[in-house]
XYZ file of C-alpha atoms in Angstrom:
628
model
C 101.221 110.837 133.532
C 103.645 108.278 133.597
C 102.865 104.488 133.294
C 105.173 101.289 134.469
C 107.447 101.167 131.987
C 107.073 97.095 132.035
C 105.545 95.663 129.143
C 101.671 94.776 129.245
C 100.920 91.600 127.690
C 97.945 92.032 126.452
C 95.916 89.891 124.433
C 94.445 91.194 121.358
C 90.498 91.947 120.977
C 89.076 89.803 117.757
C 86.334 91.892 116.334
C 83.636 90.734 113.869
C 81.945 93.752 112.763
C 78.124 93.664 112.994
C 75.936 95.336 110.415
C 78.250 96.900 108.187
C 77.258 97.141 104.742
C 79.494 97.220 101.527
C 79.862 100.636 100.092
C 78.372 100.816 96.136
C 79.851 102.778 93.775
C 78.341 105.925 91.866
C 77.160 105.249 88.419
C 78.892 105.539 85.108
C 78.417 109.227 85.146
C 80.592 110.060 88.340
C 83.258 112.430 86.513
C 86.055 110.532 87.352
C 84.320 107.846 84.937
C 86.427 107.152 81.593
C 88.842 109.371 82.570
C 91.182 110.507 79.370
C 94.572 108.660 80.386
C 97.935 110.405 79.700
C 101.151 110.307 81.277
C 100.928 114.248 81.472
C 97.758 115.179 79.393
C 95.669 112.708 81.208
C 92.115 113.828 81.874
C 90.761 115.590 85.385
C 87.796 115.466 87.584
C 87.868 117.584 90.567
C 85.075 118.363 93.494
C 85.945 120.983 96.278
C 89.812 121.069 95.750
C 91.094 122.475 92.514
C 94.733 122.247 90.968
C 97.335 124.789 91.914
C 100.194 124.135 90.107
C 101.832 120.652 89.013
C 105.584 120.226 88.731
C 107.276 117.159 86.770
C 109.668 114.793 88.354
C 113.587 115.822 88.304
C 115.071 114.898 85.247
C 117.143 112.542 86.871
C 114.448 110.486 88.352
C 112.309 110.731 85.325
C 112.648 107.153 84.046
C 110.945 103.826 84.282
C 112.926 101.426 85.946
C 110.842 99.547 88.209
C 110.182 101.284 91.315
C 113.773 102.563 91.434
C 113.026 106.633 90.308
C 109.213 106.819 91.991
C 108.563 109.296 94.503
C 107.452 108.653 97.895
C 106.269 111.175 101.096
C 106.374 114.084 102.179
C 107.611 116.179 105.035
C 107.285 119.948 105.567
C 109.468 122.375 107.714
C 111.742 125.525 107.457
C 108.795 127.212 106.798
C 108.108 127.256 102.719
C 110.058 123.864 102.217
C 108.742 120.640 100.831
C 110.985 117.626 101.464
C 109.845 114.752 98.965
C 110.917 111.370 99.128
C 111.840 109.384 96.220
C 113.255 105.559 96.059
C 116.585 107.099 94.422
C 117.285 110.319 96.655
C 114.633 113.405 97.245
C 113.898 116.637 96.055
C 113.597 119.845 98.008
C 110.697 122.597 97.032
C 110.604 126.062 97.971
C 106.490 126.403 98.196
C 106.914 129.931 98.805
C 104.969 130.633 95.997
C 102.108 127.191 95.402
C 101.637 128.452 92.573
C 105.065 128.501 91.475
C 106.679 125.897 93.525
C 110.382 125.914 92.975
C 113.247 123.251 92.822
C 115.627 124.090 95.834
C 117.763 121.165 95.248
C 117.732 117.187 93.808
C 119.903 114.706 95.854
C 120.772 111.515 93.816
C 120.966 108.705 96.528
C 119.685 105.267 96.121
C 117.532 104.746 99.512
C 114.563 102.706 98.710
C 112.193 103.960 99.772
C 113.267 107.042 100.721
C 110.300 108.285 103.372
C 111.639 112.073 104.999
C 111.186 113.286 108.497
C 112.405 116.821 108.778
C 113.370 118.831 112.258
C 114.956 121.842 112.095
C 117.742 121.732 109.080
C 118.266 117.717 109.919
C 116.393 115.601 107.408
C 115.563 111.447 108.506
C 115.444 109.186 105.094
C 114.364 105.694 105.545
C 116.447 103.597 104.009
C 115.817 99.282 102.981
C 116.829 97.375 100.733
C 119.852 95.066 99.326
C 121.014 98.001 96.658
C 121.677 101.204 99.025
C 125.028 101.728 99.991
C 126.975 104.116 102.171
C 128.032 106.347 100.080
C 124.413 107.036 98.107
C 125.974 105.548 95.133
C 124.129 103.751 92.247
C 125.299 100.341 90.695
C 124.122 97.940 93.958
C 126.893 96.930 96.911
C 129.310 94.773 95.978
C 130.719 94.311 99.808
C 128.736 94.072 102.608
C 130.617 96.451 104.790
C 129.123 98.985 102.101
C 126.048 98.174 102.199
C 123.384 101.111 104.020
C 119.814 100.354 105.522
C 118.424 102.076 108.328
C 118.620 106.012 108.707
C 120.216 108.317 106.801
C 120.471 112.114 107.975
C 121.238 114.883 105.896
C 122.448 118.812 106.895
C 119.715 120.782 104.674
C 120.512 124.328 106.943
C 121.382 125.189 103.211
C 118.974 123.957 100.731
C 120.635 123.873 97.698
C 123.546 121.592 98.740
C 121.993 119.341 101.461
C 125.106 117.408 102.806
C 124.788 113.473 104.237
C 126.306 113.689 107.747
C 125.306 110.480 109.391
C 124.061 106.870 108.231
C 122.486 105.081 111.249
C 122.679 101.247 110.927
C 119.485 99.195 111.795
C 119.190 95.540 111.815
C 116.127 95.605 109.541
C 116.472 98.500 107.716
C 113.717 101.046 107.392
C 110.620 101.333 105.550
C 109.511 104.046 107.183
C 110.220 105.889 110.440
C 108.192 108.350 112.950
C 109.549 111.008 114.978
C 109.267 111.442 119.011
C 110.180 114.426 120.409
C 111.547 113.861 124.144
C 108.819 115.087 126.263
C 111.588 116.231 129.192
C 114.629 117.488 126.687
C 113.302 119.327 123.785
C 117.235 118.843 122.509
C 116.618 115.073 122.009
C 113.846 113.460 119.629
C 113.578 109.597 118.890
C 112.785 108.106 115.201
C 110.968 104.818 116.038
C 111.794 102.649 112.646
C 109.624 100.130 111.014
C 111.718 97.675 108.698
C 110.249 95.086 107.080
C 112.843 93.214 106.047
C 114.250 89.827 107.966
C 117.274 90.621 110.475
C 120.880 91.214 108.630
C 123.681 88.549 109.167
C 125.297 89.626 112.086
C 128.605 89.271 110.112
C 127.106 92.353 108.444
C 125.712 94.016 111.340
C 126.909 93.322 114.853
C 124.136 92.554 117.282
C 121.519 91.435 114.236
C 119.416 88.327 115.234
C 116.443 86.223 113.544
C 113.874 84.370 115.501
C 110.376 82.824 115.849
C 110.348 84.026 119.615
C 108.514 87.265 120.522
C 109.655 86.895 124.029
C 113.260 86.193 123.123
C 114.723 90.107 123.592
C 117.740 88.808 121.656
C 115.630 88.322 118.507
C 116.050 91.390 116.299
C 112.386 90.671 114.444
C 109.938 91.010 116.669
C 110.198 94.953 117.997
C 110.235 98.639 116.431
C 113.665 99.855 116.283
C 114.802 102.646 117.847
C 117.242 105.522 116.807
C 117.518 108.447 119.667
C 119.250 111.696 117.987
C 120.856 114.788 119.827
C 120.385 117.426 117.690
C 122.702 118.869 118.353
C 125.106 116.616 117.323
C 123.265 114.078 114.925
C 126.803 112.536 114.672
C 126.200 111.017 117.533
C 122.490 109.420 116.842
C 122.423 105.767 117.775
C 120.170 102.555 117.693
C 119.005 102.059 121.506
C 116.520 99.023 122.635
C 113.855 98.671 120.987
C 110.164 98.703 121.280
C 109.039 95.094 122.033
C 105.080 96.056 121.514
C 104.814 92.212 120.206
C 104.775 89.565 122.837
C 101.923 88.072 124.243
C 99.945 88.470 120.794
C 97.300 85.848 119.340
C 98.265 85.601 115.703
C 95.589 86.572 113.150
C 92.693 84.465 113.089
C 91.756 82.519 109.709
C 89.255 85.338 107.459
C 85.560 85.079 107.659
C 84.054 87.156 105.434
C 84.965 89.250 102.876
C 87.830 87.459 102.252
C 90.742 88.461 98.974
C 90.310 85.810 96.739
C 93.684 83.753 96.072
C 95.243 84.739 93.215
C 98.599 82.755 92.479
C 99.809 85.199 90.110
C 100.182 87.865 92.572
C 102.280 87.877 95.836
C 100.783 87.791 99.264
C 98.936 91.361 100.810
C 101.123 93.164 101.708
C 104.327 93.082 99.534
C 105.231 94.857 96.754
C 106.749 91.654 94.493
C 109.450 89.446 95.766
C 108.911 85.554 96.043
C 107.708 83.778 98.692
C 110.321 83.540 101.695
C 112.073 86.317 100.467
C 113.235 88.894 103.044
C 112.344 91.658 101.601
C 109.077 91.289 100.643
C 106.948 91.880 104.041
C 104.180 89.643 103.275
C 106.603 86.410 103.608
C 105.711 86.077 107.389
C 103.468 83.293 107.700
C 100.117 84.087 107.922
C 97.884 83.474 111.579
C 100.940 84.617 113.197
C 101.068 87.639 115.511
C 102.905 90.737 114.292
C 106.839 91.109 114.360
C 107.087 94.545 112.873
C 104.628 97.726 111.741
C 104.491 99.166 108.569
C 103.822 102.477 110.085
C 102.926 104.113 113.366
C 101.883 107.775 113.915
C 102.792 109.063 117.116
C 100.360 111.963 118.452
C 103.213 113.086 120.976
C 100.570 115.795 123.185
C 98.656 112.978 124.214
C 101.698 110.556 124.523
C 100.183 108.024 122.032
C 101.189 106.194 119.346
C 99.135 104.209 116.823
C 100.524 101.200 115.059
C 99.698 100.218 112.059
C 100.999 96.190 111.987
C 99.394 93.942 109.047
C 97.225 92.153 111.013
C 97.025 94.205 113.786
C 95.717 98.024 115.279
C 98.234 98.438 118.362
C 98.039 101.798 120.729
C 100.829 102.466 122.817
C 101.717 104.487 125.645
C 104.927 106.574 124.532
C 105.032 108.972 127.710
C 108.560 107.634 128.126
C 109.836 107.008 124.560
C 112.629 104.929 125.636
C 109.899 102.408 127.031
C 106.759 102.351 125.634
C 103.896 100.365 126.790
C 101.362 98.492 124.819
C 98.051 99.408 125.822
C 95.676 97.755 123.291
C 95.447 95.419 120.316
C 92.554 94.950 117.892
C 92.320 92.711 114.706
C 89.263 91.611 112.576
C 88.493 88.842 110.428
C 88.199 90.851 107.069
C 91.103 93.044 105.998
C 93.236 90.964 108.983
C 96.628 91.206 107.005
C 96.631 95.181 105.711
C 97.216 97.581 108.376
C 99.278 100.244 106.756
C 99.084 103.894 108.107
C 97.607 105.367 111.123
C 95.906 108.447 111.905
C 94.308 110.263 114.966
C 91.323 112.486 115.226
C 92.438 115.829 116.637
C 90.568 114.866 119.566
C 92.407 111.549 119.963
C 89.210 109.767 120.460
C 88.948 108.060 116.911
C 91.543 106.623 114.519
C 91.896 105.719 111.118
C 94.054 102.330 109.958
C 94.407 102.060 106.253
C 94.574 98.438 104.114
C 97.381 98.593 101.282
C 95.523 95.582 100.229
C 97.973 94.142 96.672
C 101.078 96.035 98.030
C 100.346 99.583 95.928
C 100.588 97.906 92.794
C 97.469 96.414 92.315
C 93.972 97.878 90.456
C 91.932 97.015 93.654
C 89.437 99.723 93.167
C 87.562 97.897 90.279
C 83.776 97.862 90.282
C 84.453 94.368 91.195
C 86.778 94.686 93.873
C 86.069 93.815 97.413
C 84.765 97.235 99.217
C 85.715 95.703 102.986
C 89.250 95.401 101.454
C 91.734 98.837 100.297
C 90.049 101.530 102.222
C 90.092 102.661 105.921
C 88.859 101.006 109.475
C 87.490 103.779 111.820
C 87.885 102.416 115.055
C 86.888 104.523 118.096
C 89.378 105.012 121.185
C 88.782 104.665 124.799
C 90.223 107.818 127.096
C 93.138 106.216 127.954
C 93.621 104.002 124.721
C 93.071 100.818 126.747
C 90.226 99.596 124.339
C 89.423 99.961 120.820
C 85.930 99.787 118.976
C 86.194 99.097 115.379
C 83.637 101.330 114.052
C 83.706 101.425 109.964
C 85.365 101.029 106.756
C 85.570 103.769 103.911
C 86.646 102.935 100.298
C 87.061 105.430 97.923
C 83.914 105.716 96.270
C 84.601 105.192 92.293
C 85.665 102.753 90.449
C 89.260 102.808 88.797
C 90.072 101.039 85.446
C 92.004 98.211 85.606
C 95.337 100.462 84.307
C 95.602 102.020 87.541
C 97.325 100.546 91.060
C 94.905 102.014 93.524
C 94.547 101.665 97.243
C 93.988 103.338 100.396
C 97.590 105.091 101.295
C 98.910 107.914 103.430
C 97.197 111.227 104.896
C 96.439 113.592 107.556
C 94.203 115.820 108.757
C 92.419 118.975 107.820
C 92.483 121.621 109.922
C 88.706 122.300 110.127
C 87.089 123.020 113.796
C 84.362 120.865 114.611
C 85.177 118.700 111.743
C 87.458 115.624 111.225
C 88.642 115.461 107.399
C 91.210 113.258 106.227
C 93.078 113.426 102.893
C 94.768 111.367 101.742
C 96.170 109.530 98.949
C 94.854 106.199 96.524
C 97.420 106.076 94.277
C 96.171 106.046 90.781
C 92.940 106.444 92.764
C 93.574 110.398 93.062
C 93.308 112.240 95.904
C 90.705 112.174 98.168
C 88.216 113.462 101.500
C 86.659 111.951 103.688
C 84.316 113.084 106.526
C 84.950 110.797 109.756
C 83.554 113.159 112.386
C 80.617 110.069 112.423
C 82.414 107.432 113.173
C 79.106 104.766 112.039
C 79.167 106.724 108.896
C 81.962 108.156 106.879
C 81.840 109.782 103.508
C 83.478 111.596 101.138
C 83.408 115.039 100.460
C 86.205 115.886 97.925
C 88.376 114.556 95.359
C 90.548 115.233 92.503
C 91.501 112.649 90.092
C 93.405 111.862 87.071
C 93.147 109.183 84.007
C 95.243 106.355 84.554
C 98.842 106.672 83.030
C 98.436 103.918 80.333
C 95.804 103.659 77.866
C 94.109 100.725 78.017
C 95.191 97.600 75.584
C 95.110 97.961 72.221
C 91.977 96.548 70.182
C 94.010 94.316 68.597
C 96.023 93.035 71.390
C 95.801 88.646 71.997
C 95.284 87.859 75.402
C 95.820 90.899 76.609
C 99.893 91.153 76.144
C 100.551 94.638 74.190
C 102.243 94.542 70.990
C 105.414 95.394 69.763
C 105.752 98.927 69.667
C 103.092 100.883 71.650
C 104.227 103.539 73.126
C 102.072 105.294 76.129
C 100.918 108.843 75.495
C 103.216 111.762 76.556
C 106.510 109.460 75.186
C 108.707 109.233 72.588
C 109.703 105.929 71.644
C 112.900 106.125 72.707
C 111.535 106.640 76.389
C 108.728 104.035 75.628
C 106.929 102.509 79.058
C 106.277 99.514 79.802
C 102.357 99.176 80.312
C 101.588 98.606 84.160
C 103.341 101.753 84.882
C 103.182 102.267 88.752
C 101.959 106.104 89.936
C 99.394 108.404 91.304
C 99.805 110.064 95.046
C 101.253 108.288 97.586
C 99.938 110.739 99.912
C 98.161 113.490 100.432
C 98.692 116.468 103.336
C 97.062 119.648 103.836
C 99.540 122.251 105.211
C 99.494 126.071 105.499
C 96.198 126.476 103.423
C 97.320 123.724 100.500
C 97.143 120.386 99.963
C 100.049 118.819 98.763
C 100.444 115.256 96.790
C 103.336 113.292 95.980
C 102.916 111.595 92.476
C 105.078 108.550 92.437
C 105.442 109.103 88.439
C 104.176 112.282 87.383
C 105.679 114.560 90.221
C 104.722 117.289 92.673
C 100.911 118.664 92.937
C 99.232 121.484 94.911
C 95.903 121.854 95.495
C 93.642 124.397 96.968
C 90.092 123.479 98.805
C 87.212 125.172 96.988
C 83.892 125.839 99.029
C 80.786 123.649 98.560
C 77.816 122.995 100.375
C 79.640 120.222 101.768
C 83.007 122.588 102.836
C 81.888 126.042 103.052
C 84.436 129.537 102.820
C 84.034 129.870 106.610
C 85.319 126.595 107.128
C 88.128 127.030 104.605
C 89.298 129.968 106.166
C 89.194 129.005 109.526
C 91.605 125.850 108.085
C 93.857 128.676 106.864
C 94.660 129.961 110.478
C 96.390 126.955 111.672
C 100.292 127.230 110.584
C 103.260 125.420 111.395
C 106.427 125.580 110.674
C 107.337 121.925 110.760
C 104.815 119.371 109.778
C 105.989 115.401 109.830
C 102.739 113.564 109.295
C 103.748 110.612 111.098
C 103.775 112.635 114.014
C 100.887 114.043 114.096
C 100.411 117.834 115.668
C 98.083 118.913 117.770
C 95.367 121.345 115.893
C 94.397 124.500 117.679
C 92.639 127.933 116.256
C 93.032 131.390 117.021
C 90.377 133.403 118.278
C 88.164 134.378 114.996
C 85.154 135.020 113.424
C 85.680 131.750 110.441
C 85.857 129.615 113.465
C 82.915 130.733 114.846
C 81.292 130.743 111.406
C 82.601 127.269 110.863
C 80.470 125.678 113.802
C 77.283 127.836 112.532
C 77.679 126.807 109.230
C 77.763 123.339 110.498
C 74.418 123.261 112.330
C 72.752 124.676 109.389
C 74.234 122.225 107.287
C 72.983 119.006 109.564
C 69.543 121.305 111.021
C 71.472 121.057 114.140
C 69.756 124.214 115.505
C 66.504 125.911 113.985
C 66.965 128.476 111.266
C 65.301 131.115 112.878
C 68.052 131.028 115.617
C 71.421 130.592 112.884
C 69.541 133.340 110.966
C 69.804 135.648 114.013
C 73.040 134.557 115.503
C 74.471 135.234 111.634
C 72.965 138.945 112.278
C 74.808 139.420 115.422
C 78.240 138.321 114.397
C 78.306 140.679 111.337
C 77.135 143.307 113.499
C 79.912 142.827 116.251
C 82.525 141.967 113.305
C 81.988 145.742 112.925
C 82.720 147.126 115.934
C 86.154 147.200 118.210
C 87.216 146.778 121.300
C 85.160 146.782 124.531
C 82.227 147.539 122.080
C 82.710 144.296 120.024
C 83.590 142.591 123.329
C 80.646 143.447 124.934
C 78.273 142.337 122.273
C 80.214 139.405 121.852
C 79.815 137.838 125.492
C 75.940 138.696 125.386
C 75.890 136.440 122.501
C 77.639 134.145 123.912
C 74.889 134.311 127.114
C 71.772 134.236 123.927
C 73.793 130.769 122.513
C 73.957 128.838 125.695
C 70.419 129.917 126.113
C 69.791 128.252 122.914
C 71.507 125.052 123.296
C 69.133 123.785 125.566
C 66.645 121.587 123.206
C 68.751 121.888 119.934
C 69.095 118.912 117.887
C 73.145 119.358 118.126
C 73.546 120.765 121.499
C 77.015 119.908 121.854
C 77.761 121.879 118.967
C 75.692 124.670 119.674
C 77.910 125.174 123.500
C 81.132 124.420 121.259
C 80.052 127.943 119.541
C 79.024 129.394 122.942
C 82.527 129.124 123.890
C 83.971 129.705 120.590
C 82.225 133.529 120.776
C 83.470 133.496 124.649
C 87.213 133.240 123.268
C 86.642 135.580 120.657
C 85.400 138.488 123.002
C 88.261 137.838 125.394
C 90.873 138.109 122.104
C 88.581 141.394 121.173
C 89.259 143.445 124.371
């Protein structure tokens, strides 16, 4: 259904949560617990996911320059392809093989930071910064005219020579960037592009205007740019209105509780270094203000939403008509109020997840002693229409990280498990990790897998904590020496096809495989394992559906006896009856099939999880329709 495409002006909801208690960590003898550290030897500690192969970084983006050579996300398509991002160019997997992933092609560009969208053979590439120029060239931009931020898009119909056919010029740049597909012309999709940096001089970029004014549609800050691309002729992709989701918003109010202590010797949440007032670092918007830009939004394009993530805000908008969204809601708190970062939907769309990059990426905020309310997730529960949201919970990962290792809630999605909403995702130097959200009041996690931290931790001998001459970190010569502080771990985590996939911003490409547990079971696994796609942008989030099949029916009967939502006696005999009609074919199986189906809506009635128990009912239903 389409909505006015006027603007609502909605003020935002301020929400104090009530009752929520602060996380505690596991004891000392959690694995991940003194951890070996190692640049490549570093020690592991896995639960229900267990390594399928690891590939290093490209030679040519194997250094240590600052953040120059990291790697950032991930995008999927073509079928076997992983597209992965890094601040100097990206690489191209063929995962063909997870076990053997290999290296289709490395493009050399300098992008910062380099986040892929991929549709069809057209890869998206974020680009911001001062230093990228036209031409992908290293050594900074000497003239302005050279000078690149926005979109790039790049020809990959051949792998192994990927060819740059279009830059697309935004005043902001782009830190990251979400794809749209046109809901009327399936030959037309829209990037919606977050920059964070201030407005370019209009002597640079035509049209390019700063501002304090929400309201003023002149001012180039406050909106979401937009890019709308024919595909088939990306040549022609342009920069149309934007999407003014802004006006009308109450700034942040001042914290409350659970507050980041000032520390002057770090910049402000949000930025990733940068003085104060500098345009490029994000976090030099004053604070209280309302939001001018998002870091990211995830658009969930078959319900024609869109979740914003936007520091201090949780925005939903209507994106029936991408050309003119419509703000529908706008929730902040008074604890992490400055750290929305990513977005995610339950496959329901009834639930979403906003993550806190509290410190920018680079800081150790999962210490023992670092604030729980701060660095994790905010489960907030949706209303039908996305007209009101509840904030529900916060999730931190639940171990403590040395002071060696950045860590911090970062990007994920889904996994594809009926009845069940899982979320990986990535912590940085934190590992890789699950959580459980399908209770919204009560999160937890059900899988991880974890490395040491890169550097070892300072010498014994070491005055005030500055290193001494000459230590090298393990897994380096001294010629390649690094610099202690060294900035890696997964910037996020996706589970596609049956793996799970992790960028490591210094090591380089993992792929992991879910192993079965009483808190994941084989059923559940497997039923994961029937949902494929060819394409898979995370940002834009797919809809989830199963085939007919007997793991999916398992899945939900492994679930009640896992919570006791229906007696044992009755799982015991429904278990019977499956493996019996998993036997049979045809109008046999069909027929035995539907009279279970009749015995399980018999049994719903007084179960503990009822709604569960009719989800099966119907589950069986499918499954003897599929078996006829």
């Amino acid at each position: 259904m389409h909505r006015s495409c006027k603007l609502i002006g909605l003020i935002a909801t301020v929400v104090v949560p009530a009752l929520l208690s602060a996380q505690s960590y596991p004891s000392a003898a959690d694995p991940r617990s003194n951890l070996k550290p190692g640049r490549l030897d570093a020690g592991i500690a896995a639960s229900n996911m267990r390594l399928v192969s690891f590939s290093p970084k490209p030679a040519v983006f194997d250094t240590v320059r600052g953040l120059t050579f990291i790697n950032s996300d991930v995008a999927f398509g073509n079928g076997h392809y992983a597209y992965q991002g890094n601040f100097a160019g990206f690489t191209i997997w063929d995962v063909s093989n997870p076990a053997k992933p290999v290296m289709a092609s490395v493009v050399q560009c300098i992008t910062s930071q380099g986040d892929p969208t991929i549709i069809g053979n057209l890869l998206f590439v974020s680009a911001e910064g001062a230093g990228n120029r036209n031409d992908c060239g290293k050594g900074g931009v000497q003239d302005p005219k050279d000078h690149m931020a926005g979109i790039r898009i790049f020809d990959v119909s051949n792998p192994r020579a990927p060819k740059l056919i279009k830059n697309v010029q935004t005043c902001k740049g782009s830190h990251t960037h979400t794809v749209i597909p046109s809901p009327t012309n399936p030959k037309i999709v829209y990037l919606y592009v977050s920059g964070q940096q201030a407005a370019r001089p209009e002597t640079e970029l035509a049209g390019c205007k700063n501002g304090d004014d929400p309201a003023d549609s002149t001012n180039s800050l406050y909106q979401l740019d937009i890019v709308k691309v024919p595909l088939d002729h990306p040549e022609q992709a342009a920069v149309m209105p934007g999407a003014r989701i802004f006006t009308g918003l109450d700034g942040s109010p001042e914290c409350k509780t659970f507050c980041a202590p000032v520390d002057t010797r770090r910049p402000p949440r949000g930025g990733r270094g940068g003085a104060p007032g500098d345009s490029a670092n994000p976090a030099a918007v004053r604070l209280n203000t309302g939001p001018r830009n998002c870091h990211d939004v995830t658009a969930y394009p078959a319900m024609h939403l869109l979740a914003a993530a936007c520091s201090s805000h949780s925005i939903m908008v209507d994106i029936s008509n991408p050309e003119k969204p419509v703000r529908l809601s706008a929730l902040t708190d008074t604890n992490n109020f400055q750290g929305r970062h990513t977005a995610g939907f339950s496959n329901d769309g009834k639930k979403i997840i906003m993550t806190d990059e509290w410190g920018g990426g680079t800081g150790p905020m999962c210490q023992a002693n670092s604030i729980m309310e701060l660095g994790g997730n905010t489960i907030i529960s949706l209303s039908q229409n996305g007209k009101k949201q509840t904030q529900r919970s916060y999730f931190k990962l639940p171990a403590a990280q040395s002071a060696e290792e950045n860590c911090v809630s970062h990007n994920g999605g889904l996994i594809p498990v009926p009845g069940r909403d899982l979320y990986v995702q990535g912590w940085y130097q934190g590992g890789v990790d699950i959580m459980d959200f399908t209770d919204a009041n009560h999160p937890s996690e059900i899988g991880y897998f974890d490395r040491g931290s890169i550097d070892p931790p300072p010498p014994a001998d070491t005055a005030r904590g500055v290193e001494l001459p000459g230590a090298v970190a393990p897994g380096r010569g001294a010629a390649a020496a690094r610099s202690r502080g060294t900035i890696g771990g997964s910037w996020g985590a996706y589970y596609w096809n049956g793996m799970i996939y992790s960028s490591e911003l210094d090591r380089g490409f993992d792929i992991y495989e879910l192993t079965p547990s009483t808190r994941l079971s084989a059923n559940e696994i497997a039923a994961a394992k029937l949902v494929r796609m060819k394409e898979y942008n995370p940002q834009s989030q797919p809809k989830l559906v199963w085939p007919a099949a007997f793991p999916v029916v398992r899945s939900y009967l492994d679930q009640l006896v896992r919570n006791d939502g229906l007696s044992s006696d009755k799982t015991s005999a429904i278990a019977k009856s499956l493996d019996a009609a998993e036997k049979q074919s045809g109008a046999a199986r069909a027929a035995s099939l539907t009279k279970l189906a009749g015995e399980v809506d018999a049994d719903a009635k007084g179960a503990k999880d009822s709604a569960r128990v009719k989800t099966m009912a119907s589950e069986i239903r499918r499954l003897a329709a599929a078996s006829k």
